[in-house]
Coordinates of C-alpha atoms in Angstrom, one line a residue:
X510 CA -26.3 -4.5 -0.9
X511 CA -22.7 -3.2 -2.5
X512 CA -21.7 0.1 -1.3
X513 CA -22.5 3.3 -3.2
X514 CA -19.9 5.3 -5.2
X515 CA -20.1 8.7 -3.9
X516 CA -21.8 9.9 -7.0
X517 CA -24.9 7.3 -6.0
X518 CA -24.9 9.0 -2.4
X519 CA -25.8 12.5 -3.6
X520 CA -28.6 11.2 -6.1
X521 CA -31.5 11.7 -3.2
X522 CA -34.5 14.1 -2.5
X523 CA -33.7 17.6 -1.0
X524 CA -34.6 17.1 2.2
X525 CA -32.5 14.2 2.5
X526 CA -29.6 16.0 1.4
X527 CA -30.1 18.9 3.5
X528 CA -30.2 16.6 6.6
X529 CA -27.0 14.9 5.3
X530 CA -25.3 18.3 4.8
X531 CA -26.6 19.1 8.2
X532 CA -25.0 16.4 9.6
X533 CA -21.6 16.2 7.6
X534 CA -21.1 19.7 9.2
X535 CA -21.5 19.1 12.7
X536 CA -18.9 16.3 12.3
X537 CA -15.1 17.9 12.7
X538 CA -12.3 16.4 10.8
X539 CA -9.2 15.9 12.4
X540 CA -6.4 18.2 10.5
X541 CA -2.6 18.1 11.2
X542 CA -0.9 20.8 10.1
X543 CA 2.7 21.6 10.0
X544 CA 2.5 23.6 12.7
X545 CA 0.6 20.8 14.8
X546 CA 3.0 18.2 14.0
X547 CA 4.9 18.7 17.2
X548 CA 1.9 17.4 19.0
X549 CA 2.3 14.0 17.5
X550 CA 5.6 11.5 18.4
X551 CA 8.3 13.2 16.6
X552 CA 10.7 10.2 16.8
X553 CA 13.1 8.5 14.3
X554 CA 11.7 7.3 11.4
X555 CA 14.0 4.9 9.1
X556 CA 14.3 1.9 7.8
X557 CA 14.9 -0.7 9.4
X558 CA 18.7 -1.7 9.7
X559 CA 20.1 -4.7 7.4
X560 CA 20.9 -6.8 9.5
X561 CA 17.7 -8.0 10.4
X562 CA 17.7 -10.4 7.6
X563 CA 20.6 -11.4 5.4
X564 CA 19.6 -10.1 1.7
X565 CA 20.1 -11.7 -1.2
X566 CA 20.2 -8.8 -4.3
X567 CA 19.4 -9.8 -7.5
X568 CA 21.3 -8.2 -10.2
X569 CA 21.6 -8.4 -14.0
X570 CA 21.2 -6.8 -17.2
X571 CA 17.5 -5.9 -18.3
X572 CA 14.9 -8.8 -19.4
X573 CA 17.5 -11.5 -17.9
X574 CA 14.1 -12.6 -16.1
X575 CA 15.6 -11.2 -12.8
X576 CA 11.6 -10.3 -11.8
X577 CA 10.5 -14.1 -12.7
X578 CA 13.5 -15.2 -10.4
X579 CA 12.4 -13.3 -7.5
X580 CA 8.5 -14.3 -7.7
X581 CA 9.9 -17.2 -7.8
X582 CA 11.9 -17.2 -4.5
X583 CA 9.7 -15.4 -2.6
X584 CA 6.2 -17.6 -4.0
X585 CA 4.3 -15.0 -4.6
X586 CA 3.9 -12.8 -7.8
X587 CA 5.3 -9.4 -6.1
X588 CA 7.4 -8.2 -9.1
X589 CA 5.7 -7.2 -12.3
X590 CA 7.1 -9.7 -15.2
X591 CA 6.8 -8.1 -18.4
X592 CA 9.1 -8.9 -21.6
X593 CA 9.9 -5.2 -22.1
X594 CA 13.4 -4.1 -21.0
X595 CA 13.5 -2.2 -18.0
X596 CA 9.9 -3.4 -16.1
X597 CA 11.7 -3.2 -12.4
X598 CA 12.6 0.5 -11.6
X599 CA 12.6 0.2 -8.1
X600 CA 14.3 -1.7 -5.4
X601 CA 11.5 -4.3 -4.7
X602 CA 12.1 -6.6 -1.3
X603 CA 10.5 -9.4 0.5
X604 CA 11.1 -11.6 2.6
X605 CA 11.3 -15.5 2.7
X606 CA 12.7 -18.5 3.5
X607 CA 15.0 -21.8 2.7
X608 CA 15.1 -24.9 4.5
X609 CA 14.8 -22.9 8.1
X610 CA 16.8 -20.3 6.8
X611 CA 15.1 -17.1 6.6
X612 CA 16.0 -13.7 4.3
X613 CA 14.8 -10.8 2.1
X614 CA 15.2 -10.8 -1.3
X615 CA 16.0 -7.3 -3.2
X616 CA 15.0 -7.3 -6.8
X617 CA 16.8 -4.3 -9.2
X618 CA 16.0 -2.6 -12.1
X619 CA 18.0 -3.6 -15.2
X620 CA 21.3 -2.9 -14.9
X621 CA 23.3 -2.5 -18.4
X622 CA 26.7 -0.7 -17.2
X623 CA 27.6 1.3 -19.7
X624 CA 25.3 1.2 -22.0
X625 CA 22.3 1.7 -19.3
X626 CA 19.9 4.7 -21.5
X627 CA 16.5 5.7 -20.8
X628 CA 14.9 8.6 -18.8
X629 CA 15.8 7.0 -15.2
X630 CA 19.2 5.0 -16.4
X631 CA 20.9 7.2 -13.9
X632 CA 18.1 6.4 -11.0
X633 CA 18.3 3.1 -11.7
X634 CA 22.1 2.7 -11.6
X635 CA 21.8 4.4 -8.2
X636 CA 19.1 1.9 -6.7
X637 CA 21.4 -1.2 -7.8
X638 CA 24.3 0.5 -6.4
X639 CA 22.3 1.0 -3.0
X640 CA 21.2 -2.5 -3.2
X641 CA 24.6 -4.1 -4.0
X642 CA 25.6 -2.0 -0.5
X643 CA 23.0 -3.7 1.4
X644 CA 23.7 -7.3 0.3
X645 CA 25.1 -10.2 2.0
X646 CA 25.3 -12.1 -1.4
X647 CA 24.3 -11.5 -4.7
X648 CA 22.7 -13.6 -8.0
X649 CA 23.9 -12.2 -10.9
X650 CA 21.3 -13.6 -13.6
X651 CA 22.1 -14.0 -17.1
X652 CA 20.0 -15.5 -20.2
X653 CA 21.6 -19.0 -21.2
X654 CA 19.9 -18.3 -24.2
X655 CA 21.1 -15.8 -25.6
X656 CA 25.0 -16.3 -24.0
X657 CA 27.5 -13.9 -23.1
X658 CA 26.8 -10.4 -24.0
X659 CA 29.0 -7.6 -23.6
X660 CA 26.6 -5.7 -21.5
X661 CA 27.0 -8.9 -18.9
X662 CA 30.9 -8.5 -19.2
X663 CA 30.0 -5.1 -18.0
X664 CA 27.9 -6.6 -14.9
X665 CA 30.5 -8.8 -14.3
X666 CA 33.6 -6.5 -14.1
X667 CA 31.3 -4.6 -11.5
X668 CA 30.7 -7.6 -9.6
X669 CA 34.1 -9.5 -9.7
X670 CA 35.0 -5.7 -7.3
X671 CA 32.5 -7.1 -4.7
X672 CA 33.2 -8.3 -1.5
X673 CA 30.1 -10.3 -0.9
X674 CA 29.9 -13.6 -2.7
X675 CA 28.0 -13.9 -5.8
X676 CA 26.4 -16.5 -7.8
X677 CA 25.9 -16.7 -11.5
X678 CA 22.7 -17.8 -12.4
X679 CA 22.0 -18.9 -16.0
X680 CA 18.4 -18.5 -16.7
X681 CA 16.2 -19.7 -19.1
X682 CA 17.7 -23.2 -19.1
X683 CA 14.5 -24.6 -20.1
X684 CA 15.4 -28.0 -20.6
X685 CA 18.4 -30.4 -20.3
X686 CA 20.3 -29.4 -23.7
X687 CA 19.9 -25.4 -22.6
X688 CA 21.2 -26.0 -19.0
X689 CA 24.6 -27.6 -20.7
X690 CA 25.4 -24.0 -22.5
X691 CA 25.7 -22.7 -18.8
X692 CA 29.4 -23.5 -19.1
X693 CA 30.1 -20.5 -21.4
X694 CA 29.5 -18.4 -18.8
X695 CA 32.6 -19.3 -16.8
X696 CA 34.4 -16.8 -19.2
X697 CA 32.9 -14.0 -16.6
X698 CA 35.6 -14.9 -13.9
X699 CA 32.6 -15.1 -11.1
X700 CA 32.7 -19.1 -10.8
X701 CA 30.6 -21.9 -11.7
X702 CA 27.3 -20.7 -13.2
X703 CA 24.1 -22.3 -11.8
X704 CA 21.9 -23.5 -14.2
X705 CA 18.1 -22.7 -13.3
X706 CA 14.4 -22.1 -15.3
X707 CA 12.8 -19.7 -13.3
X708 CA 10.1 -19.7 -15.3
X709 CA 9.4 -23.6 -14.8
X710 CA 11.0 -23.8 -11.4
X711 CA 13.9 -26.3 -12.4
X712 CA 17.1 -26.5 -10.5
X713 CA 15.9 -23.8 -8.2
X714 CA 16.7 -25.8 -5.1
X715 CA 20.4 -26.0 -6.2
X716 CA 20.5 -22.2 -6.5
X717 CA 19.2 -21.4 -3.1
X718 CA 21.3 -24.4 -1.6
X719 CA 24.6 -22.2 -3.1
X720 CA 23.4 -18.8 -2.3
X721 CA 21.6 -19.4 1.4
X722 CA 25.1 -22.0 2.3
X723 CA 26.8 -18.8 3.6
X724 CA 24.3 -16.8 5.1
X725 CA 24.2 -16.1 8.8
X726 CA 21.3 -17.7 10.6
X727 CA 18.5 -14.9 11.2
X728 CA 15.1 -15.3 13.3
X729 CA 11.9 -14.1 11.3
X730 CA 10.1 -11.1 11.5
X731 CA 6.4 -12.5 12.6
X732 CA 3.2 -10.7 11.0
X733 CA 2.2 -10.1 14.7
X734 CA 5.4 -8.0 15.1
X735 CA 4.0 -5.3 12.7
X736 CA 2.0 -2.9 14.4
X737 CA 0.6 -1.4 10.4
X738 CA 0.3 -2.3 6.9
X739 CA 0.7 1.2 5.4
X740 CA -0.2 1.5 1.5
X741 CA 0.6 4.8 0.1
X742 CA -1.6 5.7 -2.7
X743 CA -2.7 8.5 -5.3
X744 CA -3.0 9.1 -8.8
X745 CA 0.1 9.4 -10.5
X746 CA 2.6 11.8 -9.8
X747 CA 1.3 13.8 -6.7
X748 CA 4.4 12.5 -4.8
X749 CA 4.2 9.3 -3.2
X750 CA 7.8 8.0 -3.9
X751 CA 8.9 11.3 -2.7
X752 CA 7.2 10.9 0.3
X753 CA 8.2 7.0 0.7
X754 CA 12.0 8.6 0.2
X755 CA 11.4 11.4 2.8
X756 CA 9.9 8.5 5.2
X757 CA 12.9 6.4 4.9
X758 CA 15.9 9.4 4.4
X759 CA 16.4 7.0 1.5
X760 CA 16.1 6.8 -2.0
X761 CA 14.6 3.7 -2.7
X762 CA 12.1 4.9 -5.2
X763 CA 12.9 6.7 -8.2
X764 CA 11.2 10.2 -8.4
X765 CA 10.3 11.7 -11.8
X766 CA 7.9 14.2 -13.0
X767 CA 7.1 11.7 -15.4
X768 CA 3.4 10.1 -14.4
X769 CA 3.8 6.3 -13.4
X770 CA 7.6 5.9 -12.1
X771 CA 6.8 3.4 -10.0
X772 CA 5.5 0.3 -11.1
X773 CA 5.8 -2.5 -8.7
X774 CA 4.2 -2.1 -5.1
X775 CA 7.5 -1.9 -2.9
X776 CA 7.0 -3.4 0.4
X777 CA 9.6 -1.5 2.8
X778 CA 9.8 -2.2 6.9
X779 CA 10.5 0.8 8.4
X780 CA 10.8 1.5 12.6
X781 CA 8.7 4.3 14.6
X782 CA 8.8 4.7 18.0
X783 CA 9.7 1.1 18.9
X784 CA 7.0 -0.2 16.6
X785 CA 7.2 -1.3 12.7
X786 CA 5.2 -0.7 10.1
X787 CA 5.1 -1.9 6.3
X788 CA 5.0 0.6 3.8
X789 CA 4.0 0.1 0.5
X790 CA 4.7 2.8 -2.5
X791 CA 2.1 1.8 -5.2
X792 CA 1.7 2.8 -8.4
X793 CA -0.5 5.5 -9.3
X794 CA -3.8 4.4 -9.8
X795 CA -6.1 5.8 -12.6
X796 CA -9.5 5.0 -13.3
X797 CA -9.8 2.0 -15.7
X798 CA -10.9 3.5 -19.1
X799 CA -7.6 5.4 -18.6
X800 CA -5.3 2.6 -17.6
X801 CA -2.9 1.7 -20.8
X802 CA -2.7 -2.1 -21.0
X803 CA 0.7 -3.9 -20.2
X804 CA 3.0 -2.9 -17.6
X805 CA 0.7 0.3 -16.6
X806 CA -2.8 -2.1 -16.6
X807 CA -0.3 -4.6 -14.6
X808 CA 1.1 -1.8 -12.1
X809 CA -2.5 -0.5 -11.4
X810 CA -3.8 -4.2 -10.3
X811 CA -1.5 -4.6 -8.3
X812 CA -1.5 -1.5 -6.4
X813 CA -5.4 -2.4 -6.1
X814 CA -4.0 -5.7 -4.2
X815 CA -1.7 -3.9 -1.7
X816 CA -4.6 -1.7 -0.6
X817 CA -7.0 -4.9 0.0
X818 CA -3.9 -6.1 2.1
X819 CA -2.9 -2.9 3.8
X820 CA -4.4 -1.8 7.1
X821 CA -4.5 1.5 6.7
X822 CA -4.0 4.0 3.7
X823 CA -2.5 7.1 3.3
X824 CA -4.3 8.8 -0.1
X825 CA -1.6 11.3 -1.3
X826 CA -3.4 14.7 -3.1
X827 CA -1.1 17.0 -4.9
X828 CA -2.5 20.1 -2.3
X829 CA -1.5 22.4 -5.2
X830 CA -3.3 21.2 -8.0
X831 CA -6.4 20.6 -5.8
X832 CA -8.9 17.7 -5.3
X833 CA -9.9 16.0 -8.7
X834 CA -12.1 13.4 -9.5
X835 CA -9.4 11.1 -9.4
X836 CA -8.1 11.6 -6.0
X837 CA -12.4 10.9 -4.6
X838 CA -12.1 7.7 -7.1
X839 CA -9.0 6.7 -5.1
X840 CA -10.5 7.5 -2.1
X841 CA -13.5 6.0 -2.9
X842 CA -11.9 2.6 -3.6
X843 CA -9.6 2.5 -0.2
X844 CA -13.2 2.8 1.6
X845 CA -14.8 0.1 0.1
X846 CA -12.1 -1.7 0.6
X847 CA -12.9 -1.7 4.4
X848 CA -8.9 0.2 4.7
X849 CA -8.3 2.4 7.5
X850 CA -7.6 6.0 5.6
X851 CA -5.1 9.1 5.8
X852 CA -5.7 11.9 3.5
X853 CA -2.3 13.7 3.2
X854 CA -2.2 17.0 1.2
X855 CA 1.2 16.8 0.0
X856 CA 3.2 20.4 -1.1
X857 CA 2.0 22.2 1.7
X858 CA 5.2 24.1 1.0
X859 CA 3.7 25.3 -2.9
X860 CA 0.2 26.1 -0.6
X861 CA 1.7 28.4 2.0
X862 CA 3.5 30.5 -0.9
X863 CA 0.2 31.7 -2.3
X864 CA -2.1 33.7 0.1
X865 CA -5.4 31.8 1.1
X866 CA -4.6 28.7 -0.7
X867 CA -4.8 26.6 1.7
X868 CA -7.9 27.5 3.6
X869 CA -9.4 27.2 0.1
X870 CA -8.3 23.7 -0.6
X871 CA -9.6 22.9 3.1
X872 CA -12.8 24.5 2.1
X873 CA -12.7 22.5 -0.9
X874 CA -11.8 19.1 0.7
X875 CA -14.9 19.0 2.7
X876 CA -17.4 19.9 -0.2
X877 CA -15.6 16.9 -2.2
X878 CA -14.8 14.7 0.1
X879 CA -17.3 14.5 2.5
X880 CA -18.0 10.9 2.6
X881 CA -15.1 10.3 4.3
X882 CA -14.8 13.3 6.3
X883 CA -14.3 11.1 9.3
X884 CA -10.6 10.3 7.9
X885 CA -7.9 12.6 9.8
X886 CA -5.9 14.9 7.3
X887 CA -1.9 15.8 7.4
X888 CA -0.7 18.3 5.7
X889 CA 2.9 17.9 4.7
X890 CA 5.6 18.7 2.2
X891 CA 7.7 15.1 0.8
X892 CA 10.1 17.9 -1.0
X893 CA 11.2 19.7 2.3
X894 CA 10.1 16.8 4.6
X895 CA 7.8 18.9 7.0
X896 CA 5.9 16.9 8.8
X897 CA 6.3 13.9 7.2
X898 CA 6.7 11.8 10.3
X899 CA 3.1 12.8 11.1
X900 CA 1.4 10.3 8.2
X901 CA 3.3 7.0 10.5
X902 CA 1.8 8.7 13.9
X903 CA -1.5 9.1 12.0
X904 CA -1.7 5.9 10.1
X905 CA -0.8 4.0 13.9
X906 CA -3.5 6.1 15.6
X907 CA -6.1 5.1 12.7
X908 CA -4.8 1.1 13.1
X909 CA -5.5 1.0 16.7
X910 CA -9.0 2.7 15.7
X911 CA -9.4 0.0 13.5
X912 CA -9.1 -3.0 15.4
X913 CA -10.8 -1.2 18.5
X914 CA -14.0 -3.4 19.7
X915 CA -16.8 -2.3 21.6
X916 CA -18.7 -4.0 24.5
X917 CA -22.6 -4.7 23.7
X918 CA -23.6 -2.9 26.7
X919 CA -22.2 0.4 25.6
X920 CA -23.4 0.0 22.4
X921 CA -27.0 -0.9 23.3
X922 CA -27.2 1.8 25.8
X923 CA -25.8 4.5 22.8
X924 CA -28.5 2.8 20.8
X925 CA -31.1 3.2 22.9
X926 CA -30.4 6.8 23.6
X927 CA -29.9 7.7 20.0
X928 CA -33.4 6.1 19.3
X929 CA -34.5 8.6 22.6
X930 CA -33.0 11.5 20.6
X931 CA -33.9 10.6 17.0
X932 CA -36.8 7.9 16.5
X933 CA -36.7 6.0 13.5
X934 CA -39.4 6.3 11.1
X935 CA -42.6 4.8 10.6
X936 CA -43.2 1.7 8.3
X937 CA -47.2 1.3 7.2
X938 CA -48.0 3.0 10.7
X939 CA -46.3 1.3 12.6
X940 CA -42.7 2.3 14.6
X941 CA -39.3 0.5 13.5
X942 CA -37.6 -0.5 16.5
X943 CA -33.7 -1.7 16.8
X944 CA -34.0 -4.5 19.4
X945 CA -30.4 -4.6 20.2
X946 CA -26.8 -4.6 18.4
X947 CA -23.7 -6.2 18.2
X948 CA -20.3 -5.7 16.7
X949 CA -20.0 -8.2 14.8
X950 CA -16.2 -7.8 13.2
X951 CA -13.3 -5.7 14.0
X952 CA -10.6 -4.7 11.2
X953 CA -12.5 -3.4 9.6
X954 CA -16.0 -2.4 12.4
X955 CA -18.7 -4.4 11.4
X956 CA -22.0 -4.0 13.1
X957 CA -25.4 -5.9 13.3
X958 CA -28.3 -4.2 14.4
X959 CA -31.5 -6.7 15.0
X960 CA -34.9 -4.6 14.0
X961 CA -38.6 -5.4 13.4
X962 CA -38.3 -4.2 9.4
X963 CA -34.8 -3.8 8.1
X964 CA -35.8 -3.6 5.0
X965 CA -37.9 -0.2 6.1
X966 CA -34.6 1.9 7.6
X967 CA -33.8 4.2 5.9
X968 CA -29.6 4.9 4.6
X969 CA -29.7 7.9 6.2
X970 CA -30.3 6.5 9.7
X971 CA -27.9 4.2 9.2
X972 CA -25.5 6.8 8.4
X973 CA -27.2 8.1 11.9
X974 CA -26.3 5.4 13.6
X975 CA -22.7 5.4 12.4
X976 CA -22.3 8.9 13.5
X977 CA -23.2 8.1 17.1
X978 CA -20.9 5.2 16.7
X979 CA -18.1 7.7 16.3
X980 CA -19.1 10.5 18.2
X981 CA -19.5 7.9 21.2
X982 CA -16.0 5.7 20.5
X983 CA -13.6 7.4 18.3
X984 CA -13.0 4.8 15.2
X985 CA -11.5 7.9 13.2
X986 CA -9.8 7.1 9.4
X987 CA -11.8 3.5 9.6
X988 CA -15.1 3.2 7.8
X989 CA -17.1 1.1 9.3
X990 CA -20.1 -1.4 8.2
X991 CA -24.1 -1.8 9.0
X992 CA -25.6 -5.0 8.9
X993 CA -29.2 -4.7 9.5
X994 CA -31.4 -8.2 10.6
X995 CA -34.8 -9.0 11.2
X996 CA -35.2 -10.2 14.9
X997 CA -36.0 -13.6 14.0
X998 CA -32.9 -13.5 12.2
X999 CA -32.0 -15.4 9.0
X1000 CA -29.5 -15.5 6.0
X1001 CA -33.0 -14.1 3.7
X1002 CA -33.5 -11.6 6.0
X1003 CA -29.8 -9.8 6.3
X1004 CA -29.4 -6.4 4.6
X1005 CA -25.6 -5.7 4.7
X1006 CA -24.9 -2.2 3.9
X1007 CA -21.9 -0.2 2.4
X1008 CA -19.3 1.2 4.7
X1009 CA -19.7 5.0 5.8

């Protein structure tokens, strides 16, 4: 049965609303306030050092097909690839591998020298700058197409004051007549240019035999070394680049009170307390009938695909402006996508001016949000950086939550005492009975419960159930799933529910 939208959860009778309301109170959130933060780990957050990995940056004026180039070295379409100058704003990264030899890859925003215009020119100019700082080599790409342009004489001056090594690639050599105009740009003074298609995948192999010949010889990060998979997400423009930036005391992401800065989702490794943990900045989502088509329609999917892959969440609400329908859509979406969640009411700083503020957004969290008012809450400023660090020590607390299991004893025996306390109802005169459970997947909690008629329970002793579940074993920021089955069990007779 797909899981209901909260909307669907409050169309029932009055008495089973009350009961729900009932219940939704005796429940307590879990709020970090600035002034709690200094119960949580209070340790270094950063990112993690260079060195890790050689990085390979790719640099270039805009539309070169700089984005294409690094889907392509990576395998995987990370980058948004658009024809419109000046798609990559951000430093995107990623890691991957050539013949043994493993790396991360840094794609930049468009880089025209001089002539760079636009709303975040400067911004953008500053992440390539940052990125040229962090690279062991770098691929200059330019379009064999279109030849030499003064804007890549620009580039290249740049470049040819680098001390790392760096390739010219010639792009766009789509076939073997193309790839023979990559001599004309040997007038850049940076070497032989490497033909390649990025597009096609020709010649690629050459390319990475150049650039990965000098690299030093780096072990890979393994997935099991990553203790989260943190995607930060909101609407647009309640502050989730600033709070990536305040994370990392870096500015990776450009911030700009203009709604959807970011476009790409930005995978970023940073270290806390020993552990790491992948952070993703996503673009801010918007429900669809508002989503322009293009880059925008294009930024939105693919924030949708970071929060299927992330662990955990952290939903970003401008505190100031309030809760909006928006921010319960995006909350609603990282539940059903079985994520761990963090609500983080960001400008605390804005709230604590004004007198009462913030006990009224509290007041009005609850009321909205209540179908997830078993995720924690941190309330921080990604301005000032107050209690920043606190989202990382909540996101690593609601992980572990996630992929905590629970014996069938202790779950059978908290069954059968919440049956003591609350009896299920009857069905044609007769009692339901849950025979036993089982949970049946961890991250995210899945359980099966084995009754008589589990087509007869009722959703709001599920959502009974669930609460015990909680009450008796934590699971707090992680929904969690009901299966219901017959006792002669059978794939007709399974009634999966939505997550609560």
């Amino acid at each position: 049965m797909p899981s209901r939208n909260p909307s669907q959860r409050n169309r029932r009778s009055p008495k089973s609303t009350s009961r729900r309301t009932r219940n939704s109170r005796r429940r307590r959130r879990t709020r970090v306030s600035s002034e709690a933060a200094d119960d949580l780990p209070q340790v270094d957050v950063r990112a993690l050092p260079g060195n890790v990995l050689p990085t390979i940056a790719i640099v270039g004026r805009p539309n070169v097909g700089k984005s294409t180039l690094f889907n392509r070295l990576v395998r995987r379409r990370q980058a948004i690839v658009r024809g419109e100058p000046g798609t990559t704003r951000d430093r995107n990264y990623a890691t991957t591998e050539w013949r043994g030899q493993h790396f991360s890859v840094i794609d930049t925003g468009g880089l025209l020298g001089e002539q760079l215009t636009g709303p975040f020119a400067d911004s953008v100019a500053e992440q390539v700058d940052q990125a040229l700082s962090e690279a062991d080599a770098i691929v200059f790409v330019v379009d064999v197409q279109t030849g030499p342009l003064p804007a890549d004489d620009d580039v290249a001056a740049l470049l040819r004051e680098a001390v790392q090594p760096v390739t010219v690639c010639a792009n766009k050599a789509d076939n073997d007549v193309l790839a023979t105009e990559a001599s004309q740009f040997f007038s850049l003074g940076l070497g032989e240019p490497v033909a390649i298609s990025a597009h096609h995948g020709r010649w690629i192999d050459d390319l990475l035999d150049q650039v990965t010949g000098g690299l030093a010889v780096a072990e890979p990060l393994e997935a099991d070394d990553v203790a989260c998979r943190l995607a930060i997400v909101g609407r647009p423009n309640v502050g989730k680049s600033s709070l990536v930036n305040a994370l990392l005391r870096d500015e990776r992401m450009i911030v700009s009170e203009v709604p959807g800065t970011t476009r790409d989702a930005v995978d970023t490794l940073l270290s806390f307390d020993g552990q790491r943990v992948s952070l993703v900045d996503t673009a801010g989502i918007r429900r669809r009938g508002r989503v322009a088509p293009g880059i925008e329609r294009a930024s939105v999917r693919r924030a949708g695909a970071a929060v299927r892959r992330a662990d955990v969440t952290a939903v970003v609400i401008d505190a100031h402006e309030g809760v909006t329908s928006q921010d319960l859509h995006v909350l609603g979406m990282a539940m059903d996508d079985g994520a761990g969640i963090v609500i983080v009411m960001n400008k605390s700083d804005l709230v604590d001016a004004e007198d009462g503020l913030r006990d009224s957004r509290e007041r009005q969290l609850a009321g909205r949000a209540r179908f997830v008012n078993w995720a924690p809450i941190v309330w921080v400023s990604a301005l000032t950086g107050d209690a920043v660090d606190s989202v990382v020590a909540a996101a690593l607390h609601v992980a572990e939550a996630r992929r905590q299991r629970v014996p069938t004893p202790r779950l059978n025996a908290m069954l059968k005492q919440a049956q003591v306390e609350r009896p299920p109802a009857t069905y044609r005169g007769k009692p339901i009975r849950f025979y036993y459970g089982v949970q049946t997947e961890a991250a995210p909690p899945a359980f099966t419960f084995f009754v008589n008629h589990p087509d007869a329970v009722h959703f709001s002793y599920e959502r009974f159930l669930m609460g015990r579940i909680r009450r008796s074993f934590g699971f707090e920021g992680t929904p969690l799933r009901c299966v219901l089955r017959g006792r002669e069990s059978s794939e007709s007779d399974d009634r999966g529910r939505g997550r609560d």
